[in-house]
């Protein structure tokens, strides 16, 4: 049951957990793995430090879902070996000791991938459609992806399942399936990147099928007392100005389909939480709330107390990326109502360097 209090610092019941406040660390795709597909120690310490500094919900960087075609960037982490499980188990124990909960985000990059970093050296997607923009990492056009066969679909889903099993072995409190930003699951959801004519393309229900099959495949491997989230957005990391859903009704149809599935929350990623969506008078959280009673997590230009409280009016948990990345004392600064300007994307690029985070 969703609590009525909208105080940032009030506790919040989320499944079988009670969060100590309504503040979470947003997942951020990183390239911090230098050995054994485990993030650097300073990156793991960053997650623990945010928990110790009162962030209630800690979400990891995106972890690739399989060893083969899921990886899209150099230096990404995996969770498929005992060494990796042991490393994350230590992090999770420290996060729990700080009174916070830990959630592993899992994704498959799909067509937004640099194929040279895939062990299989291939890019797969629902359709053979290339992003309009060049790959910002290489400056070259994205390659035409292989159209996923029935085997590829089943194989990729099994990758999510195996990574979820490893997440449970590492004692994460939950898992977030990354269905946003133009990556593989999102590419199936959007008619912009999905032009299939089989059971996985065409109508919204058919485009939703892949996401549904991933959720239904992983849920039995997550104990009922642990959490499963789904992240969704209307924008992608490539062709960022393209609306990935046709209109508000199509968005709400997808949310209604998600609402029927055994997930514990929907994480909505926006550029700016307050922007009106799809030409309506409502922002994305307000629009999403029309189609679900599940807890809503929201991010997008939440940088100070005023913006956090405004975002919480229409959501249940506020997520910060850049502010929590660069300011380890952000939660206390919120309490103190300090003046905190929004950080720029350029400032946040320190996340993609070897410089230790504060």
PDB file of C-alpha atoms in Angstrom, residues 63-333:
ATOM      1  CA  UNK A  63      25.271  -4.861 -15.801  1.00  0.00           C
ATOM      2  CA  UNK A  64      25.245  -6.653 -19.153  1.00  0.00           C
ATOM      3  CA  UNK A  65      22.842  -9.559 -19.344  1.00  0.00           C
ATOM      4  CA  UNK A  66      24.995 -12.111 -21.166  1.00  0.00           C
ATOM      5  CA  UNK A  67      28.545 -12.816 -22.204  1.00  0.00           C
ATOM      6  CA  UNK A  68      27.847 -12.698 -25.899  1.00  0.00           C
ATOM      7  CA  UNK A  69      26.001  -9.811 -27.568  1.00  0.00           C
ATOM      8  CA  UNK A  70      24.731  -7.758 -24.623  1.00  0.00           C
ATOM      9  CA  UNK A  71      27.808  -5.592 -24.134  1.00  0.00           C
ATOM     10  CA  UNK A  72      27.712  -2.217 -25.863  1.00  0.00           C
ATOM     11  CA  UNK A  73      30.590  -0.227 -24.371  1.00  0.00           C
ATOM     12  CA  UNK A  74      34.141  -1.016 -23.278  1.00  0.00           C
ATOM     13  CA  UNK A  75      34.753  -1.876 -19.649  1.00  0.00           C
ATOM     14  CA  UNK A  76      31.241  -2.933 -18.717  1.00  0.00           C
ATOM     15  CA  UNK A  77      30.579  -5.212 -15.780  1.00  0.00           C
ATOM     16  CA  UNK A  78      29.019  -8.659 -15.781  1.00  0.00           C
ATOM     17  CA  UNK A  79      27.644 -10.882 -13.053  1.00  0.00           C
ATOM     18  CA  UNK A  80      28.175 -14.476 -14.056  1.00  0.00           C
ATOM     19  CA  UNK A  81      31.158 -15.864 -12.113  1.00  0.00           C
ATOM     20  CA  UNK A  82      31.746 -16.685  -8.455  1.00  0.00           C
ATOM     21  CA  UNK A  83      34.445 -14.019  -8.228  1.00  0.00           C
ATOM     22  CA  UNK A  84      31.975 -11.410  -9.444  1.00  0.00           C
ATOM     23  CA  UNK A  85      29.274 -12.701  -7.091  1.00  0.00           C
ATOM     24  CA  UNK A  86      31.665 -12.528  -4.124  1.00  0.00           C
ATOM     25  CA  UNK A  87      32.707  -8.959  -4.948  1.00  0.00           C
ATOM     26  CA  UNK A  88      29.118  -7.741  -5.130  1.00  0.00           C
ATOM     27  CA  UNK A  89      28.097  -9.683  -2.002  1.00  0.00           C
ATOM     28  CA  UNK A  90      30.596  -7.644   0.013  1.00  0.00           C
ATOM     29  CA  UNK A  91      29.142  -4.411  -1.375  1.00  0.00           C
ATOM     30  CA  UNK A  92      25.585  -5.498  -0.635  1.00  0.00           C
ATOM     31  CA  UNK A  93      26.436  -6.414   2.959  1.00  0.00           C
ATOM     32  CA  UNK A  94      27.845  -2.919   3.527  1.00  0.00           C
ATOM     33  CA  UNK A  95      24.827  -1.245   1.893  1.00  0.00           C
ATOM     34  CA  UNK A  96      22.483  -3.218   4.141  1.00  0.00           C
ATOM     35  CA  UNK A  97      24.609  -2.416   7.202  1.00  0.00           C
ATOM     36  CA  UNK A  98      24.037   1.250   6.379  1.00  0.00           C
ATOM     37  CA  UNK A  99      20.266   0.682   6.449  1.00  0.00           C
ATOM     38  CA  UNK A 100      19.756   0.915   2.677  1.00  0.00           C
ATOM     39  CA  UNK A 101      18.763  -1.563  -0.023  1.00  0.00           C
ATOM     40  CA  UNK A 102      20.679  -2.568  -3.144  1.00  0.00           C
ATOM     41  CA  UNK A 103      19.230  -3.164  -6.607  1.00  0.00           C
ATOM     42  CA  UNK A 104      21.102  -4.586  -9.603  1.00  0.00           C
ATOM     43  CA  UNK A 105      20.217  -3.071 -12.966  1.00  0.00           C
ATOM     44  CA  UNK A 106      20.508  -5.476 -15.917  1.00  0.00           C
ATOM     45  CA  UNK A 107      20.454  -4.625 -19.611  1.00  0.00           C
ATOM     46  CA  UNK A 108      21.252  -5.750 -23.120  1.00  0.00           C
ATOM     47  CA  UNK A 109      22.520  -2.944 -25.350  1.00  0.00           C
ATOM     48  CA  UNK A 110      20.919  -4.257 -28.527  1.00  0.00           C
ATOM     49  CA  UNK A 111      21.541  -2.018 -31.525  1.00  0.00           C
ATOM     50  CA  UNK A 112      23.149   0.716 -29.375  1.00  0.00           C
ATOM     51  CA  UNK A 113      26.342  -1.303 -29.190  1.00  0.00           C
ATOM     52  CA  UNK A 114      29.940  -1.119 -30.240  1.00  0.00           C
ATOM     53  CA  UNK A 115      30.205  -4.637 -31.725  1.00  0.00           C
ATOM     54  CA  UNK A 116      33.981  -4.790 -31.396  1.00  0.00           C
ATOM     55  CA  UNK A 117      33.573  -5.100 -27.613  1.00  0.00           C
ATOM     56  CA  UNK A 118      31.173  -8.049 -27.867  1.00  0.00           C
ATOM     57  CA  UNK A 119      32.901 -11.413 -27.484  1.00  0.00           C
ATOM     58  CA  UNK A 120      30.734 -12.515 -30.428  1.00  0.00           C
ATOM     59  CA  UNK A 121      31.492  -9.272 -32.308  1.00  0.00           C
ATOM     60  CA  UNK A 122      27.873  -8.821 -33.328  1.00  0.00           C
ATOM     61  CA  UNK A 123      25.008  -6.429 -32.760  1.00  0.00           C
ATOM     62  CA  UNK A 124      21.460  -7.768 -32.518  1.00  0.00           C
ATOM     63  CA  UNK A 125      18.111  -5.998 -32.551  1.00  0.00           C
ATOM     64  CA  UNK A 126      14.447  -6.618 -33.331  1.00  0.00           C
ATOM     65  CA  UNK A 127      14.903  -5.137 -36.826  1.00  0.00           C
ATOM     66  CA  UNK A 128      17.783  -4.233 -39.137  1.00  0.00           C
ATOM     67  CA  UNK A 129      17.405  -0.508 -38.410  1.00  0.00           C
ATOM     68  CA  UNK A 130      20.436   1.670 -37.705  1.00  0.00           C
ATOM     69  CA  UNK A 131      20.320   4.774 -35.486  1.00  0.00           C
ATOM     70  CA  UNK A 132      20.495   7.986 -37.478  1.00  0.00           C
ATOM     71  CA  UNK A 133      23.386   9.427 -35.470  1.00  0.00           C
ATOM     72  CA  UNK A 134      26.917   8.078 -35.355  1.00  0.00           C
ATOM     73  CA  UNK A 135      28.248   6.174 -32.370  1.00  0.00           C
ATOM     74  CA  UNK A 136      29.588   8.940 -30.072  1.00  0.00           C
ATOM     75  CA  UNK A 137      32.356   6.638 -28.821  1.00  0.00           C
ATOM     76  CA  UNK A 138      33.765   5.772 -32.237  1.00  0.00           C
ATOM     77  CA  UNK A 139      32.499   8.631 -34.415  1.00  0.00           C
ATOM     78  CA  UNK A 140      31.419   5.996 -36.935  1.00  0.00           C
ATOM     79  CA  UNK A 141      27.965   4.892 -38.064  1.00  0.00           C
ATOM     80  CA  UNK A 142      26.388   2.114 -36.047  1.00  0.00           C
ATOM     81  CA  UNK A 143      26.475  -1.183 -37.956  1.00  0.00           C
ATOM     82  CA  UNK A 144      23.328  -2.747 -39.326  1.00  0.00           C
ATOM     83  CA  UNK A 145      22.249  -5.153 -36.579  1.00  0.00           C
ATOM     84  CA  UNK A 146      21.401  -8.797 -37.112  1.00  0.00           C
ATOM     85  CA  UNK A 147      17.637  -9.317 -36.937  1.00  0.00           C
ATOM     86  CA  UNK A 148      16.955 -11.490 -33.922  1.00  0.00           C
ATOM     87  CA  UNK A 149      15.698 -14.977 -34.696  1.00  0.00           C
ATOM     88  CA  UNK A 150      13.478 -17.011 -32.385  1.00  0.00           C
ATOM     89  CA  UNK A 151      16.675 -18.630 -31.102  1.00  0.00           C
ATOM     90  CA  UNK A 152      18.308 -15.244 -30.462  1.00  0.00           C
ATOM     91  CA  UNK A 153      15.246 -14.083 -28.529  1.00  0.00           C
ATOM     92  CA  UNK A 154      15.173 -17.177 -26.321  1.00  0.00           C
ATOM     93  CA  UNK A 155      18.946 -17.081 -25.857  1.00  0.00           C
ATOM     94  CA  UNK A 156      18.934 -13.419 -24.821  1.00  0.00           C
ATOM     95  CA  UNK A 157      16.144 -14.012 -22.312  1.00  0.00           C
ATOM     96  CA  UNK A 158      18.138 -16.843 -20.764  1.00  0.00           C
ATOM     97  CA  UNK A 159      20.966 -14.332 -20.273  1.00  0.00           C
ATOM     98  CA  UNK A 160      18.704 -12.150 -18.133  1.00  0.00           C
ATOM     99  CA  UNK A 161      17.685 -15.228 -16.141  1.00  0.00           C
ATOM    100  CA  UNK A 162      21.254 -16.356 -15.468  1.00  0.00           C
ATOM    101  CA  UNK A 163      22.304 -12.854 -14.392  1.00  0.00           C
ATOM    102  CA  UNK A 164      19.304 -12.644 -12.063  1.00  0.00           C
ATOM    103  CA  UNK A 165      20.309 -15.959 -10.502  1.00  0.00           C
ATOM    104  CA  UNK A 166      23.767 -14.521  -9.889  1.00  0.00           C
ATOM    105  CA  UNK A 167      22.233 -11.348  -8.428  1.00  0.00           C
ATOM    106  CA  UNK A 168      20.323 -13.429  -5.909  1.00  0.00           C
ATOM    107  CA  UNK A 169      23.491 -15.396  -5.079  1.00  0.00           C
ATOM    108  CA  UNK A 170      25.189 -12.034  -4.421  1.00  0.00           C
ATOM    109  CA  UNK A 171      22.296 -11.155  -2.085  1.00  0.00           C
ATOM    110  CA  UNK A 172      20.969  -8.107  -3.883  1.00  0.00           C
ATOM    111  CA  UNK A 173      17.674  -6.869  -2.468  1.00  0.00           C
ATOM    112  CA  UNK A 174      16.229  -6.510  -5.940  1.00  0.00           C
ATOM    113  CA  UNK A 175      16.711  -6.333  -9.680  1.00  0.00           C
ATOM    114  CA  UNK A 176      15.816  -3.666 -12.223  1.00  0.00           C
ATOM    115  CA  UNK A 177      15.218  -4.701 -15.827  1.00  0.00           C
ATOM    116  CA  UNK A 178      16.427  -1.856 -18.052  1.00  0.00           C
ATOM    117  CA  UNK A 179      13.685  -1.283 -20.611  1.00  0.00           C
ATOM    118  CA  UNK A 180      14.651   2.312 -21.419  1.00  0.00           C
ATOM    119  CA  UNK A 181      16.964   4.505 -23.516  1.00  0.00           C
ATOM    120  CA  UNK A 182      16.805   2.628 -26.812  1.00  0.00           C
ATOM    121  CA  UNK A 183      18.547  -0.493 -25.541  1.00  0.00           C
ATOM    122  CA  UNK A 184      17.298  -3.932 -26.551  1.00  0.00           C
ATOM    123  CA  UNK A 185      14.056  -4.191 -24.573  1.00  0.00           C
ATOM    124  CA  UNK A 186      13.147  -0.604 -25.394  1.00  0.00           C
ATOM    125  CA  UNK A 187      13.962  -1.253 -29.050  1.00  0.00           C
ATOM    126  CA  UNK A 188      11.285  -3.954 -29.091  1.00  0.00           C
ATOM    127  CA  UNK A 189       8.774  -1.629 -27.411  1.00  0.00           C
ATOM    128  CA  UNK A 190       9.165   1.223 -29.904  1.00  0.00           C
ATOM    129  CA  UNK A 191       7.844   1.160 -33.460  1.00  0.00           C
ATOM    130  CA  UNK A 192      10.781   3.457 -34.288  1.00  0.00           C
ATOM    131  CA  UNK A 193      13.155   0.505 -33.982  1.00  0.00           C
ATOM    132  CA  UNK A 194      10.800  -2.465 -34.233  1.00  0.00           C
ATOM    133  CA  UNK A 195       9.309  -3.144 -37.646  1.00  0.00           C
ATOM    134  CA  UNK A 196       8.838  -6.877 -37.244  1.00  0.00           C
ATOM    135  CA  UNK A 197       5.791  -8.585 -38.693  1.00  0.00           C
ATOM    136  CA  UNK A 198       5.878 -11.664 -36.454  1.00  0.00           C
ATOM    137  CA  UNK A 199       4.593 -12.172 -32.888  1.00  0.00           C
ATOM    138  CA  UNK A 200       7.077  -9.570 -31.564  1.00  0.00           C
ATOM    139  CA  UNK A 201       6.118  -6.637 -33.800  1.00  0.00           C
ATOM    140  CA  UNK A 202       3.200  -4.582 -35.027  1.00  0.00           C
ATOM    141  CA  UNK A 203       0.658  -3.868 -32.296  1.00  0.00           C
ATOM    142  CA  UNK A 204       1.669  -2.526 -28.898  1.00  0.00           C
ATOM    143  CA  UNK A 205       0.823  -5.896 -27.333  1.00  0.00           C
ATOM    144  CA  UNK A 206       3.135  -7.689 -29.765  1.00  0.00           C
ATOM    145  CA  UNK A 207       5.956  -5.161 -29.306  1.00  0.00           C
ATOM    146  CA  UNK A 208       5.525  -5.594 -25.554  1.00  0.00           C
ATOM    147  CA  UNK A 209       5.887  -9.358 -25.786  1.00  0.00           C
ATOM    148  CA  UNK A 210       9.672  -9.416 -25.410  1.00  0.00           C
ATOM    149  CA  UNK A 211       9.582  -7.266 -22.256  1.00  0.00           C
ATOM    150  CA  UNK A 212       6.808  -9.464 -20.870  1.00  0.00           C
ATOM    151  CA  UNK A 213       8.767 -12.644 -21.546  1.00  0.00           C
ATOM    152  CA  UNK A 214      11.881 -11.239 -19.847  1.00  0.00           C
ATOM    153  CA  UNK A 215       9.903 -10.238 -16.732  1.00  0.00           C
ATOM    154  CA  UNK A 216       8.028 -13.531 -16.569  1.00  0.00           C
ATOM    155  CA  UNK A 217      11.256 -15.498 -17.057  1.00  0.00           C
ATOM    156  CA  UNK A 218      13.209 -13.774 -14.284  1.00  0.00           C
ATOM    157  CA  UNK A 219      10.484 -13.367 -11.637  1.00  0.00           C
ATOM    158  CA  UNK A 220      10.468 -17.034 -10.494  1.00  0.00           C
ATOM    159  CA  UNK A 221      14.177 -16.683  -9.665  1.00  0.00           C
ATOM    160  CA  UNK A 222      13.616 -13.644  -7.426  1.00  0.00           C
ATOM    161  CA  UNK A 223      12.207 -14.558  -4.001  1.00  0.00           C
ATOM    162  CA  UNK A 224       8.821 -13.018  -3.332  1.00  0.00           C
ATOM    163  CA  UNK A 225      10.262 -10.873  -0.563  1.00  0.00           C
ATOM    164  CA  UNK A 226      12.758  -9.290  -2.979  1.00  0.00           C
ATOM    165  CA  UNK A 227      12.090  -6.544  -5.524  1.00  0.00           C
ATOM    166  CA  UNK A 228      11.709  -6.435  -9.301  1.00  0.00           C
ATOM    167  CA  UNK A 229      11.572  -3.063 -11.070  1.00  0.00           C
ATOM    168  CA  UNK A 230      11.215  -2.140 -14.727  1.00  0.00           C
ATOM    169  CA  UNK A 231      12.783   1.025 -16.146  1.00  0.00           C
ATOM    170  CA  UNK A 232      11.210   2.791 -19.102  1.00  0.00           C
ATOM    171  CA  UNK A 233      11.711   6.037 -21.033  1.00  0.00           C
ATOM    172  CA  UNK A 234      10.488   7.882 -24.093  1.00  0.00           C
ATOM    173  CA  UNK A 235      14.017   8.795 -25.182  1.00  0.00           C
ATOM    174  CA  UNK A 236      17.090   6.904 -26.268  1.00  0.00           C
ATOM    175  CA  UNK A 237      20.811   7.461 -25.952  1.00  0.00           C
ATOM    176  CA  UNK A 238      20.977   7.561 -29.754  1.00  0.00           C
ATOM    177  CA  UNK A 239      18.632   9.810 -31.775  1.00  0.00           C
ATOM    178  CA  UNK A 240      17.786  11.513 -28.496  1.00  0.00           C
ATOM    179  CA  UNK A 241      15.225  13.897 -29.960  1.00  0.00           C
ATOM    180  CA  UNK A 242      13.068  11.069 -31.309  1.00  0.00           C
ATOM    181  CA  UNK A 243       9.906  10.248 -29.344  1.00  0.00           C
ATOM    182  CA  UNK A 244      10.057   6.474 -28.922  1.00  0.00           C
ATOM    183  CA  UNK A 245       6.315   6.207 -28.278  1.00  0.00           C
ATOM    184  CA  UNK A 246       3.721   7.697 -30.594  1.00  0.00           C
ATOM    185  CA  UNK A 247       1.606   9.554 -28.047  1.00  0.00           C
ATOM    186  CA  UNK A 248       0.300   9.588 -24.492  1.00  0.00           C
ATOM    187  CA  UNK A 249      -2.185   6.810 -25.190  1.00  0.00           C
ATOM    188  CA  UNK A 250       0.504   4.475 -26.516  1.00  0.00           C
ATOM    189  CA  UNK A 251       2.649   5.210 -23.452  1.00  0.00           C
ATOM    190  CA  UNK A 252      -0.263   4.461 -21.146  1.00  0.00           C
ATOM    191  CA  UNK A 253      -1.062   1.249 -22.994  1.00  0.00           C
ATOM    192  CA  UNK A 254       2.478   0.050 -22.280  1.00  0.00           C
ATOM    193  CA  UNK A 255       2.194   1.098 -18.620  1.00  0.00           C
ATOM    194  CA  UNK A 256      -1.114  -0.765 -18.317  1.00  0.00           C
ATOM    195  CA  UNK A 257       0.548  -3.889 -19.719  1.00  0.00           C
ATOM    196  CA  UNK A 258       3.383  -3.489 -17.209  1.00  0.00           C
ATOM    197  CA  UNK A 259       0.868  -2.991 -14.426  1.00  0.00           C
ATOM    198  CA  UNK A 260      -0.460  -6.517 -14.978  1.00  0.00           C
ATOM    199  CA  UNK A 261       2.952  -8.113 -14.464  1.00  0.00           C
ATOM    200  CA  UNK A 262       4.604  -9.200 -11.195  1.00  0.00           C
ATOM    201  CA  UNK A 263       6.833  -6.157 -10.750  1.00  0.00           C
ATOM    202  CA  UNK A 264       7.182  -3.985  -7.649  1.00  0.00           C
ATOM    203  CA  UNK A 265       7.754  -0.599  -9.228  1.00  0.00           C
ATOM    204  CA  UNK A 266       8.126   1.322 -12.483  1.00  0.00           C
ATOM    205  CA  UNK A 267      11.142   3.595 -12.878  1.00  0.00           C
ATOM    206  CA  UNK A 268      10.460   6.429 -15.331  1.00  0.00           C
ATOM    207  CA  UNK A 269      13.537   8.077 -16.821  1.00  0.00           C
ATOM    208  CA  UNK A 270      13.068  11.620 -18.143  1.00  0.00           C
ATOM    209  CA  UNK A 271      15.247  14.498 -19.332  1.00  0.00           C
ATOM    210  CA  UNK A 272      13.355  16.788 -16.971  1.00  0.00           C
ATOM    211  CA  UNK A 273      10.674  15.447 -14.633  1.00  0.00           C
ATOM    212  CA  UNK A 274       8.546  18.592 -14.860  1.00  0.00           C
ATOM    213  CA  UNK A 275       8.239  18.722 -18.658  1.00  0.00           C
ATOM    214  CA  UNK A 276       4.800  18.159 -20.113  1.00  0.00           C
ATOM    215  CA  UNK A 277       4.652  14.862 -21.957  1.00  0.00           C
ATOM    216  CA  UNK A 278       3.420  14.167 -25.485  1.00  0.00           C
ATOM    217  CA  UNK A 279       1.837  17.614 -25.813  1.00  0.00           C
ATOM    218  CA  UNK A 280      -0.468  17.007 -22.844  1.00  0.00           C
ATOM    219  CA  UNK A 281      -0.833  19.102 -19.699  1.00  0.00           C
ATOM    220  CA  UNK A 282       0.753  16.327 -17.608  1.00  0.00           C
ATOM    221  CA  UNK A 283       4.316  15.337 -16.872  1.00  0.00           C
ATOM    222  CA  UNK A 284       5.538  11.758 -17.278  1.00  0.00           C
ATOM    223  CA  UNK A 285       4.887  10.758 -13.675  1.00  0.00           C
ATOM    224  CA  UNK A 286       1.340  12.148 -13.776  1.00  0.00           C
ATOM    225  CA  UNK A 287       0.701  10.414 -17.071  1.00  0.00           C
ATOM    226  CA  UNK A 288       2.115   7.130 -15.759  1.00  0.00           C
ATOM    227  CA  UNK A 289       0.009   7.324 -12.605  1.00  0.00           C
ATOM    228  CA  UNK A 290      -3.149   7.295 -14.758  1.00  0.00           C
ATOM    229  CA  UNK A 291      -2.282   3.734 -15.824  1.00  0.00           C
ATOM    230  CA  UNK A 292      -0.854   2.144 -12.670  1.00  0.00           C
ATOM    231  CA  UNK A 293      -1.043   2.122  -8.890  1.00  0.00           C
ATOM    232  CA  UNK A 294       2.387   0.537  -8.594  1.00  0.00           C
ATOM    233  CA  UNK A 295       5.132   2.637  -6.998  1.00  0.00           C
ATOM    234  CA  UNK A 296       6.680   5.118  -9.436  1.00  0.00           C
ATOM    235  CA  UNK A 297      10.347   6.102  -9.322  1.00  0.00           C
ATOM    236  CA  UNK A 298      11.254   9.282 -11.226  1.00  0.00           C
ATOM    237  CA  UNK A 299      14.459  11.029 -12.309  1.00  0.00           C
ATOM    238  CA  UNK A 300      15.382  13.986 -14.479  1.00  0.00           C
ATOM    239  CA  UNK A 301      16.843  17.306 -13.280  1.00  0.00           C
ATOM    240  CA  UNK A 302      16.147  16.646  -9.622  1.00  0.00           C
ATOM    241  CA  UNK A 303      18.966  18.629  -8.025  1.00  0.00           C
ATOM    242  CA  UNK A 304      17.754  20.457  -4.899  1.00  0.00           C
ATOM    243  CA  UNK A 305      15.029  20.287  -2.285  1.00  0.00           C
ATOM    244  CA  UNK A 306      12.499  22.265  -4.308  1.00  0.00           C
ATOM    245  CA  UNK A 307      12.878  20.052  -7.385  1.00  0.00           C
ATOM    246  CA  UNK A 308      12.905  16.859  -5.289  1.00  0.00           C
ATOM    247  CA  UNK A 309       9.711  17.823  -3.463  1.00  0.00           C
ATOM    248  CA  UNK A 310       8.051  18.846  -6.719  1.00  0.00           C
ATOM    249  CA  UNK A 311       8.966  15.518  -8.312  1.00  0.00           C
ATOM    250  CA  UNK A 312       7.662  13.618  -5.308  1.00  0.00           C
ATOM    251  CA  UNK A 313       4.218  15.157  -5.716  1.00  0.00           C
ATOM    252  CA  UNK A 314       3.563  12.800  -8.623  1.00  0.00           C
ATOM    253  CA  UNK A 315       5.910   9.910  -7.799  1.00  0.00           C
ATOM    254  CA  UNK A 316       6.861   7.790  -4.780  1.00  0.00           C
ATOM    255  CA  UNK A 317      10.658   7.809  -4.950  1.00  0.00           C
ATOM    256  CA  UNK A 318      12.967  10.436  -6.457  1.00  0.00           C
ATOM    257  CA  UNK A 319      16.197   9.316  -8.108  1.00  0.00           C
ATOM    258  CA  UNK A 320      19.306  11.429  -8.590  1.00  0.00           C
ATOM    259  CA  UNK A 321      22.091  10.729 -11.028  1.00  0.00           C
ATOM    260  CA  UNK A 322      24.439  13.687 -11.465  1.00  0.00           C
ATOM    261  CA  UNK A 323      23.817  15.289  -8.059  1.00  0.00           C
ATOM    262  CA  UNK A 324      24.487  12.086  -6.141  1.00  0.00           C
ATOM    263  CA  UNK A 325      27.385  11.234  -8.438  1.00  0.00           C
ATOM    264  CA  UNK A 326      29.181  14.484  -7.653  1.00  0.00           C
ATOM    265  CA  UNK A 327      27.937  15.384  -4.180  1.00  0.00           C
ATOM    266  CA  UNK A 328      28.335  12.675  -1.527  1.00  0.00           C
ATOM    267  CA  UNK A 329      26.473  14.854   1.001  1.00  0.00           C
ATOM    268  CA  UNK A 330      23.438  15.498  -1.205  1.00  0.00           C
ATOM    269  CA  UNK A 331      20.871  14.012   1.189  1.00  0.00           C
ATOM    270  CA  UNK A 332      22.109  16.123   4.107  1.00  0.00           C
ATOM    271  CA  UNK A 333      22.228  19.168   1.829  1.00  0.00           C
TER     272      UNK A 333
END
